[in-house]
Amino acid sequence: MSVSQKSLLICDLTQSYAATGGGGVGTYMREKQRHILERTNHRLLQIVPGEVDRVVEKGRHIWVEIGAKQVRGSPNYRFIMRTGAVREVLEHYRPDVIESLCPWVLPWTAIHYARAHPETALVAGYHTDFPNVHVHRVASQMFGAKLGQALKQVSVVYANVTYRLFDRLYALNEPVKAQLGAWGIHHVNVLSLGVDTQRFDPARRDPSLRAALGLGAPHFPDHGPLLAYAGRIDNEKRADRLIEMFRQLPPEMGAAMVMFGDGKLRDRLIRETQGLPIALPGFVDDRDTLARGLASADIYVSAMADETFGISVIEAQASGLPVVGVSSGAMPARVPAGLGLLAPVDDMAAMARHVQTVWERGAPAMGAAAREHVASRFSWERTFNQLIGDVYPAALARAERRVGARRGRLAPAPAFARVMG
């Protein structure tokens, strides 16, 4: 019986979820829930950090929050250390597949569970390039380049030791797959993520949004472009670089900028942008409201250098926006020629020039081309059909071989062998 025919209990397990201010993993989990419940006969168990322990069962969907402390310096994220509580949930529900969506602590909870239940298939989603983003860049800034590189190598060893114990791994683009291969991790699929083009649509454009954000007349000129960013307002996303970029735009251009999202830099940036036509309205938990906000802008901007895919980028493109970003990570793949312009990482003067160029060349036409580009290439249905149709079967097949090998080792010796022994 194929995976599509058999009813499975699929478990998502992650630290990378926040009820407010969450990023791409939260979007992925919401869209996966919708797909599983509407398009398949599978059940879905999702385990995330929360303020307190909580379980909500609704039909084929089980939502579990494990009480966890907040991450220091983050207003949104929590970090599960109570792995025993996670193990209890796994023992109670007995998932057929566990998909780990973060690299820290919880993958080993899944590994230890599968050692006791070898029939459980383990899948890891490589959503963040953590040796480079969380270790190398941060450590280099704090301790210098030499120690930063050394700590990166330690994290690469950790990745190798951890992910070789998973039955299947998926990366979000080919360069990351190649990087994992160079690290000795080869059982990898490439899984492209998606966008809801019915929700993120230029038709949602609202000409009154700029004034509603306090960015229009009589307070500020409104003849220039409205720039938009959507994501965490933190160091990893380089959100503060966008303020630096905006300050280098000529005042006569009449530009304004809205930054949707929350994070540890938001309060500081609000203070620093007093008197500028920049709005930081916070996290938008209603996806239709976010879609309206993106469609009502003119250019999408991002200084993030380490995107492994860039869901927010294709949501902006689906909304009819050209993109001005940086030439790093997944951004070159997301923004081919004609759909925007990319600057070197941390070159905010170049980004400012690119904003001016895109506006002068005709942002609406470039945005229409971006919409056409993503509408024909990215869909959540394609994403989860590949996950369930290709990635999971490969993982389940490896788990089945593991069970068979274990049974072979544990089988009693034949009678003649016992006599000869």
Coordinates of C-alpha atoms in Angstrom, one line a residue:
M1 CA 0.0 0.0 0.0
S2 CA 1.4 3.4 -1.0
V3 CA 1.8 6.4 1.3
S4 CA -1.0 8.1 -0.5
Q5 CA -3.4 5.2 0.2
K6 CA -2.3 4.3 3.8
S7 CA -3.5 6.6 6.6
L8 CA -0.4 7.8 8.5
L9 CA 0.1 9.8 11.6
I10 CA 2.6 12.5 10.6
C11 CA 4.3 14.5 13.3
D12 CA 5.9 18.0 12.9
L13 CA 8.4 18.7 15.7
T14 CA 10.1 22.1 16.0
Q15 CA 11.4 24.9 18.2
S16 CA 11.1 27.3 15.2
Y17 CA 7.5 28.3 15.8
A18 CA 6.1 31.4 17.4
A19 CA 2.4 32.3 17.8
T20 CA 3.3 35.9 16.9
G21 CA 6.2 37.1 14.8
G22 CA 6.8 33.6 13.3
G23 CA 8.5 33.2 10.0
G24 CA 8.7 30.6 7.2
V25 CA 8.4 27.5 9.4
G26 CA 5.1 28.8 10.8
T27 CA 3.8 29.4 7.3
Y28 CA 4.9 26.0 6.2
M29 CA 3.1 24.3 9.2
R30 CA -0.1 26.2 8.5
E31 CA -0.1 25.3 4.8
K32 CA 0.8 21.7 5.6
Q33 CA -2.1 21.4 8.0
R34 CA -4.5 22.7 5.4
H35 CA -3.2 20.3 2.8
I36 CA -3.2 17.2 5.0
L37 CA -6.7 17.9 6.2
E38 CA -8.2 18.9 2.9
R39 CA -6.3 16.7 0.4
T40 CA -5.3 13.5 2.2
N41 CA -6.6 10.9 4.7
H42 CA -3.6 11.3 7.0
R43 CA -3.6 12.6 10.5
L44 CA -1.3 15.4 11.7
L45 CA 0.4 15.9 15.1
Q46 CA 2.2 19.3 15.5
I47 CA 4.4 19.8 18.5
V48 CA 5.7 23.3 19.2
P49 CA 6.8 25.5 22.2
G50 CA 4.2 27.4 24.1
E51 CA 3.7 29.3 27.3
V52 CA 2.2 26.2 29.1
D53 CA 1.5 22.6 28.2
R54 CA -1.6 22.4 26.0
V55 CA -3.2 19.8 23.8
V56 CA -6.0 20.5 21.3
E57 CA -7.5 17.6 19.3
K58 CA -9.8 18.5 16.4
G59 CA -10.6 15.7 14.1
R60 CA -7.5 14.5 12.3
H61 CA -5.4 17.4 13.7
I62 CA -3.6 17.3 17.0
W63 CA -1.9 20.5 18.3
V64 CA 0.5 20.2 21.2
E65 CA 2.3 23.0 23.0
I66 CA 5.1 22.2 25.4
G67 CA 5.6 24.8 28.1
A68 CA 8.9 26.5 27.5
K69 CA 10.8 29.6 28.5
Q70 CA 11.3 32.5 26.2
V71 CA 14.5 32.8 24.2
R72 CA 16.7 35.5 25.7
G73 CA 16.3 38.7 23.8
S74 CA 13.4 37.4 21.7
P75 CA 9.8 38.6 22.4
N76 CA 8.3 35.8 20.3
Y77 CA 10.3 32.5 20.4
R78 CA 10.4 29.9 23.1
F79 CA 12.9 27.0 23.5
I80 CA 11.8 23.5 24.6
M81 CA 14.2 21.9 27.1
R82 CA 11.7 19.5 28.6
T83 CA 12.4 16.7 26.1
G84 CA 10.8 14.2 28.5
A85 CA 7.5 15.9 27.9
V86 CA 8.0 15.7 24.2
R87 CA 8.8 12.0 24.5
E88 CA 5.6 11.4 26.5
V89 CA 3.6 13.0 23.7
L90 CA 5.4 10.8 21.1
E91 CA 4.8 7.7 23.2
H92 CA 1.2 8.5 23.6
Y93 CA 0.4 9.1 19.9
R94 CA 3.0 6.8 18.2
P95 CA 3.5 8.7 14.9
D96 CA 4.5 6.9 11.7
V97 CA 6.7 9.7 10.5
I98 CA 8.4 12.4 12.5
E99 CA 9.5 15.5 10.6
S100 CA 12.0 17.6 12.5
L101 CA 11.9 21.3 11.4
C102 CA 14.8 22.7 13.5
P103 CA 18.4 21.6 14.3
W104 CA 18.6 22.0 18.1
V105 CA 17.8 19.5 20.9
L106 CA 14.5 18.1 19.4
P107 CA 16.1 16.2 16.6
W108 CA 17.8 14.0 19.2
T109 CA 14.4 13.5 21.0
A110 CA 13.1 12.1 17.7
I111 CA 16.3 10.0 17.2
H112 CA 16.0 8.5 20.7
Y113 CA 12.3 7.8 20.2
A114 CA 13.0 6.0 16.8
R115 CA 15.7 3.9 18.5
A116 CA 12.9 2.5 20.8
H117 CA 10.4 2.4 17.8
P118 CA 12.5 1.6 14.8
E119 CA 9.5 1.4 12.5
T120 CA 9.1 5.2 12.9
A121 CA 10.5 7.1 9.9
L122 CA 12.6 10.2 10.6
V123 CA 12.6 13.1 8.2
A124 CA 14.5 16.4 8.7
G125 CA 13.7 19.7 7.0
Y126 CA 16.8 21.9 6.5
H127 CA 14.9 25.2 6.8
T128 CA 17.8 27.2 8.2
D129 CA 21.5 27.0 7.3
F130 CA 22.4 27.1 10.9
P131 CA 26.2 26.5 10.7
N132 CA 26.4 29.7 8.7
V133 CA 23.5 31.8 10.1
H134 CA 23.4 30.9 13.8
V135 CA 27.0 29.9 14.4
H136 CA 29.5 31.4 11.9
R137 CA 28.1 34.9 11.4
V138 CA 27.2 35.4 15.0
A139 CA 30.4 33.9 16.4
S140 CA 32.5 35.9 14.0
Q141 CA 30.9 39.1 15.1
M142 CA 31.4 38.3 18.7
F143 CA 34.7 36.5 18.8
G144 CA 36.4 37.2 15.5
A145 CA 36.7 35.4 12.2
K146 CA 39.1 32.6 13.3
L147 CA 37.0 31.4 16.2
G148 CA 33.9 31.9 14.1
Q149 CA 35.2 29.5 11.5
A150 CA 36.3 27.0 14.1
L151 CA 32.8 27.0 15.7
K152 CA 31.2 26.6 12.3
Q153 CA 33.2 23.5 11.7
V154 CA 32.0 22.1 15.1
S155 CA 28.4 22.8 14.0
V156 CA 29.1 21.0 10.6
V157 CA 30.3 17.9 12.5
Y158 CA 27.1 18.2 14.7
A159 CA 25.0 18.4 11.5
N160 CA 26.7 15.3 10.0
V161 CA 26.3 13.3 13.2
T162 CA 22.7 14.3 13.6
Y163 CA 21.3 14.0 10.1
R164 CA 23.0 10.7 9.2
L165 CA 20.6 9.2 11.8
F166 CA 17.6 10.5 9.9
D167 CA 16.0 8.4 7.2
R168 CA 15.7 11.3 4.8
L169 CA 16.6 15.0 4.7
Y170 CA 15.3 17.7 2.4
A171 CA 16.9 21.0 1.5
L172 CA 15.0 24.0 0.0
N173 CA 17.4 24.6 -2.9
E174 CA 20.1 22.9 -5.0
P175 CA 23.1 24.9 -3.6
V176 CA 22.2 23.9 0.0
K177 CA 21.9 20.2 -1.2
A178 CA 25.3 20.5 -2.7
Q179 CA 26.6 22.1 0.5
L180 CA 25.2 19.2 2.6
G181 CA 26.8 16.8 0.2
A182 CA 30.2 18.4 0.8
W183 CA 29.6 17.9 4.5
G184 CA 29.0 14.2 4.0
I185 CA 25.2 14.3 4.1
H186 CA 23.9 12.7 0.9
H187 CA 20.4 11.3 1.5
V188 CA 18.8 14.6 0.5
N189 CA 15.8 15.7 -1.6
V190 CA 15.2 19.2 -2.8
L191 CA 11.8 20.4 -1.8
S192 CA 10.5 23.7 -3.2
L193 CA 8.1 25.6 -1.0
G194 CA 4.9 27.3 -2.2
V195 CA 2.7 30.4 -2.3
D196 CA -1.0 30.8 -2.1
T197 CA -1.6 32.9 -5.3
Q198 CA -5.3 33.3 -4.6
R199 CA -4.5 35.0 -1.3
F200 CA -1.4 36.9 -2.4
D201 CA -2.8 38.7 -5.4
P202 CA -2.4 42.2 -6.9
A203 CA -6.1 42.5 -6.9
R204 CA -6.0 43.1 -3.1
R205 CA -4.3 46.5 -3.6
D206 CA -5.8 49.2 -1.4
P207 CA -4.8 52.7 -2.3
S208 CA -5.9 53.9 1.2
L209 CA -3.3 51.8 3.1
R210 CA -0.5 54.3 2.9
A211 CA -2.6 57.0 4.5
A212 CA -3.9 54.5 7.1
L213 CA -0.3 53.7 8.1
G214 CA 0.3 57.4 8.6
L215 CA 2.7 57.6 5.6
G216 CA 0.8 59.8 3.3
A217 CA -0.2 63.5 3.0
P218 CA -0.3 65.8 4.8
H219 CA 2.5 64.3 7.0
F220 CA 4.7 63.0 4.2
P221 CA 4.9 63.3 0.4
D222 CA 3.1 60.3 -1.2
H223 CA 4.2 60.6 -4.9
G224 CA 7.0 58.0 -4.5
P225 CA 7.1 54.3 -4.0
L226 CA 5.9 52.5 -0.9
L227 CA 8.5 49.9 0.1
A228 CA 7.5 46.8 2.0
Y229 CA 9.2 44.2 4.1
A230 CA 7.6 41.2 5.9
G231 CA 9.5 39.1 8.4
R232 CA 11.2 39.1 11.7
I233 CA 12.6 42.5 12.8
D234 CA 15.9 41.1 14.1
N235 CA 19.6 40.8 13.5
E236 CA 19.4 37.5 11.5
K237 CA 17.1 39.2 9.0
R238 CA 19.3 42.3 8.9
A239 CA 16.2 44.4 9.4
D240 CA 18.1 47.4 10.7
R241 CA 20.0 47.6 7.3
L242 CA 16.8 48.5 5.6
I243 CA 16.6 51.7 7.7
E244 CA 20.1 52.5 6.7
M245 CA 19.2 51.9 3.1
F246 CA 16.1 54.1 3.4
R247 CA 18.1 57.0 4.7
Q248 CA 20.1 57.0 1.6
L249 CA 17.2 57.5 -0.7
P250 CA 16.8 61.1 -2.0
P251 CA 14.0 62.9 -0.1
E252 CA 12.6 64.3 -3.4
M253 CA 11.8 60.7 -4.4
G254 CA 8.9 60.7 -1.9
A255 CA 9.4 57.1 -0.8
A256 CA 7.9 55.5 2.3
M257 CA 8.4 52.1 3.9
V258 CA 6.3 49.7 6.0
M259 CA 8.0 46.8 7.8
F260 CA 5.5 44.1 8.8
G261 CA 6.7 41.9 11.6
D262 CA 8.0 41.7 15.2
G263 CA 11.3 41.0 16.8
K264 CA 13.9 42.2 19.2
L265 CA 14.9 45.2 17.1
R266 CA 11.4 46.6 16.5
D267 CA 11.2 48.9 19.6
R268 CA 14.7 50.3 18.8
L269 CA 13.9 50.9 15.2
I270 CA 10.6 52.7 16.1
R271 CA 12.6 55.1 18.2
E272 CA 15.2 55.6 15.6
T273 CA 12.8 56.3 12.7
Q274 CA 10.8 59.0 14.5
G275 CA 10.0 61.7 11.9
L276 CA 10.7 59.4 8.9
P277 CA 8.0 58.0 6.6
I278 CA 8.5 54.5 8.0
A279 CA 5.9 52.4 9.8
L280 CA 6.5 49.3 11.9
P281 CA 3.0 48.1 12.7
G282 CA 4.0 44.8 14.2
F283 CA 3.2 41.2 13.4
V284 CA 0.2 40.6 11.2
D285 CA -1.5 37.4 12.2
D286 CA -4.2 37.6 9.6
R287 CA -2.8 36.4 6.3
D288 CA -5.5 38.3 4.3
T289 CA -4.4 41.5 6.0
L290 CA -0.8 40.8 5.2
A291 CA -1.7 40.1 1.6
R292 CA -3.5 43.4 1.4
G293 CA -0.4 45.1 2.8
L294 CA 1.9 43.6 0.3
A295 CA -0.3 44.2 -2.7
S296 CA -0.7 47.9 -1.6
A297 CA 3.1 48.5 -1.8
D298 CA 5.2 49.1 -4.8
I299 CA 8.6 47.4 -4.2
Y300 CA 9.6 44.6 -1.8
V301 CA 12.9 45.0 0.0
S302 CA 15.0 42.6 2.0
A303 CA 18.6 42.7 3.3
M304 CA 18.5 39.1 4.5
A305 CA 21.7 37.3 3.3
D306 CA 21.0 33.7 4.3
E307 CA 17.5 32.8 3.0
T308 CA 17.3 29.1 2.3
F309 CA 14.2 29.6 0.3
G310 CA 12.4 33.0 0.9
I311 CA 8.7 32.4 1.3
S312 CA 8.1 36.1 2.0
V313 CA 9.8 37.0 -1.2
I314 CA 7.6 34.8 -3.4
E315 CA 4.5 36.1 -1.5
A316 CA 5.5 39.6 -2.4
Q317 CA 6.1 38.6 -6.0
A318 CA 2.7 36.9 -6.1
S319 CA 1.3 40.2 -4.9
G320 CA 2.8 42.0 -7.9
L321 CA 6.0 43.5 -6.4
P322 CA 9.5 43.6 -7.9
V323 CA 12.2 42.8 -5.3
V324 CA 15.3 44.7 -4.3
G325 CA 17.5 42.4 -2.2
V326 CA 21.0 41.1 -1.8
S327 CA 23.0 38.7 -3.9
S328 CA 23.3 35.9 -1.4
G329 CA 21.6 32.7 -0.2
A330 CA 18.4 31.8 -2.1
M331 CA 17.8 35.4 -3.3
P332 CA 19.5 35.0 -6.7
A333 CA 17.2 32.1 -7.4
R334 CA 14.1 33.9 -6.3
V335 CA 14.9 37.1 -8.2
P336 CA 16.2 36.4 -11.8
A337 CA 16.8 39.1 -14.3
G338 CA 13.8 41.3 -14.9
L339 CA 12.1 40.7 -11.6
G340 CA 14.2 43.1 -9.5
L341 CA 17.8 44.0 -8.6
L342 CA 20.2 42.5 -6.1
A343 CA 23.1 44.3 -4.3
P344 CA 26.1 43.0 -2.5
V345 CA 25.5 41.9 1.1
D346 CA 25.4 44.9 3.5
D347 CA 25.9 47.5 0.6
M348 CA 23.0 49.7 1.5
A349 CA 24.1 52.5 -0.9
A350 CA 23.8 50.0 -3.7
M351 CA 20.4 48.8 -2.5
A352 CA 19.2 52.4 -2.4
R353 CA 20.3 53.0 -6.0
H354 CA 18.5 49.8 -7.0
V355 CA 15.3 51.0 -5.4
Q356 CA 15.6 54.2 -7.5
T357 CA 16.4 52.2 -10.7
V358 CA 13.4 49.8 -10.2
W359 CA 11.1 52.8 -9.6
E360 CA 12.3 54.7 -12.6
R361 CA 12.2 51.7 -15.0
G362 CA 8.6 50.9 -14.1
A363 CA 7.9 48.9 -11.0
P364 CA 4.4 47.9 -12.0
A365 CA 5.6 46.1 -15.2
M366 CA 8.4 44.3 -13.3
G367 CA 5.9 43.3 -10.6
A368 CA 3.5 41.9 -13.2
A369 CA 6.4 39.7 -14.5
A370 CA 7.2 38.6 -11.0
R371 CA 3.6 37.6 -10.4
E372 CA 3.6 35.5 -13.6
H373 CA 6.9 33.9 -12.7
V374 CA 5.9 32.6 -9.3
A375 CA 2.3 31.7 -10.3
S376 CA 3.6 29.2 -12.8
R377 CA 6.3 27.7 -10.6
F378 CA 5.4 27.6 -6.9
S379 CA 2.4 26.0 -5.2
W380 CA 1.8 24.4 -1.8
E381 CA 0.0 21.5 -3.5
R382 CA 3.2 20.7 -5.4
T383 CA 5.3 21.0 -2.3
F384 CA 3.2 18.6 -0.2
N385 CA 2.6 16.2 -3.0
Q386 CA 6.4 15.8 -3.3
L387 CA 6.8 15.6 0.4
I388 CA 4.2 12.9 0.8
G389 CA 4.8 11.2 -2.5
D390 CA 8.6 11.2 -2.6
V391 CA 10.3 12.2 0.6
Y392 CA 8.1 10.2 3.1
P393 CA 8.2 7.0 1.1
A394 CA 12.0 7.1 0.9
A395 CA 12.1 7.5 4.7
L396 CA 9.6 4.8 5.4
A397 CA 11.4 2.4 3.1
R398 CA 14.6 3.0 5.0
A399 CA 12.8 2.5 8.3
E400 CA 11.3 -0.7 7.0
R401 CA 14.8 -2.0 6.1
R402 CA 16.0 -1.0 9.6
V403 CA 13.3 -3.0 11.2
G404 CA 14.1 -6.0 8.9
A405 CA 17.8 -5.8 9.8
R406 CA 17.0 -5.7 13.5
R407 CA 14.6 -8.6 13.3
G408 CA 17.4 -10.5 11.4
R409 CA 19.9 -9.8 14.2
L410 CA 17.4 -10.8 16.9
A411 CA 16.2 -14.0 15.2
P412 CA 17.0 -17.2 17.1
A413 CA 19.8 -19.2 15.6
P414 CA 18.8 -22.3 13.5
A415 CA 18.8 -25.6 15.4
F416 CA 21.9 -26.9 13.6
A417 CA 23.8 -23.8 14.6
R418 CA 22.8 -24.3 18.2
V419 CA 24.0 -27.9 18.1
M420 CA 27.3 -26.9 16.4
G421 CA 27.8 -24.1 19.0

